[in-house]
CSV table of C-alpha atoms in Angstrom, one decimal:
chain,number,residue,atom,x,y,z
W,1,UNK,CA,28.9,26.9,5.4
W,2,UNK,CA,30.4,28.3,2.3
W,3,UNK,CA,28.5,26.2,-0.3
W,4,UNK,CA,24.7,26.3,-0.2
W,5,UNK,CA,24.4,23.0,-1.9
W,6,UNK,CA,26.7,21.2,0.7
W,7,UNK,CA,25.3,20.0,4.0
W,8,UNK,CA,27.2,18.2,6.7
W,9,UNK,CA,25.3,15.0,5.8
W,10,UNK,CA,25.1,15.6,2.1
W,11,UNK,CA,21.3,15.5,2.3
W,12,UNK,CA,18.7,18.2,2.6
W,13,UNK,CA,15.1,18.1,3.9
W,14,UNK,CA,12.0,20.3,3.6
W,15,UNK,CA,10.3,21.2,6.9
W,16,UNK,CA,6.5,21.3,6.1
W,17,UNK,CA,5.8,23.0,9.4
W,18,UNK,CA,8.1,26.0,8.9
W,19,UNK,CA,8.2,25.8,5.1
W,20,UNK,CA,12.0,26.0,5.1
W,21,UNK,CA,15.0,23.8,4.1
W,22,UNK,CA,16.8,21.9,6.9
W,23,UNK,CA,19.9,19.8,7.1
W,24,UNK,CA,18.6,17.2,9.5
W,25,UNK,CA,15.6,14.8,9.3
W,26,UNK,CA,12.6,15.4,11.5
W,27,UNK,CA,9.0,14.4,12.0
W,28,UNK,CA,7.6,17.2,9.8
W,29,UNK,CA,10.3,16.9,7.1
W,30,UNK,CA,10.3,15.6,3.6
W,31,UNK,CA,13.4,14.1,2.1
W,32,UNK,CA,16.2,13.5,1.9
W,33,UNK,CA,17.0,15.5,-1.3
W,34,UNK,CA,20.5,15.6,-2.8
W,35,UNK,CA,20.6,19.4,-3.0
W,36,UNK,CA,19.3,22.4,-1.1
W,37,UNK,CA,17.5,23.5,-4.3
W,38,UNK,CA,15.6,20.2,-4.6
W,39,UNK,CA,14.6,20.4,-1.0
W,40,UNK,CA,13.3,23.9,-1.5
W,41,UNK,CA,11.2,22.5,-4.4
W,42,UNK,CA,9.8,19.7,-2.3
W,43,UNK,CA,6.2,20.8,-2.4
W,44,UNK,CA,6.3,21.1,-6.2
W,45,UNK,CA,7.8,17.7,-6.4
W,46,UNK,CA,5.1,16.3,-4.2
W,47,UNK,CA,2.4,18.0,-6.2
W,48,UNK,CA,3.8,16.6,-9.5
W,49,UNK,CA,4.0,13.1,-8.1
W,50,UNK,CA,0.5,13.2,-6.6
W,51,UNK,CA,-0.9,14.4,-10.0
W,52,UNK,CA,0.9,11.5,-11.8
W,53,UNK,CA,-0.4,9.0,-9.3
W,54,UNK,CA,-4.0,10.3,-9.5
W,55,UNK,CA,-3.9,9.9,-13.2
W,56,UNK,CA,-2.3,6.4,-13.1
W,57,UNK,CA,-5.0,3.7,-13.4
W,58,UNK,CA,-3.0,1.4,-11.1
W,59,UNK,CA,-3.5,3.9,-8.2
W,60,UNK,CA,-6.9,5.3,-9.2
W,61,UNK,CA,-9.7,3.5,-7.3
W,62,UNK,CA,-12.3,5.0,-9.7
W,63,UNK,CA,-10.9,2.9,-12.5
W,64,UNK,CA,-12.3,-0.2,-10.8
W,65,UNK,CA,-15.8,1.3,-10.8
W,66,UNK,CA,-16.0,1.8,-14.6
């Protein structure tokens, strides 16, 4: 493939088992992402979302205990 940001499906996935970018969905894969670069950043994206959710009182069970 000549363009690293073009996959046959137009979508990219991050394989959590192999820690690599893939062009097809699978049981150990996150995505889809629109570009290869975003798929490669999947774990950073997950970490950032988890941090936001842990700080959001709507998702924080500890907020009910206060």
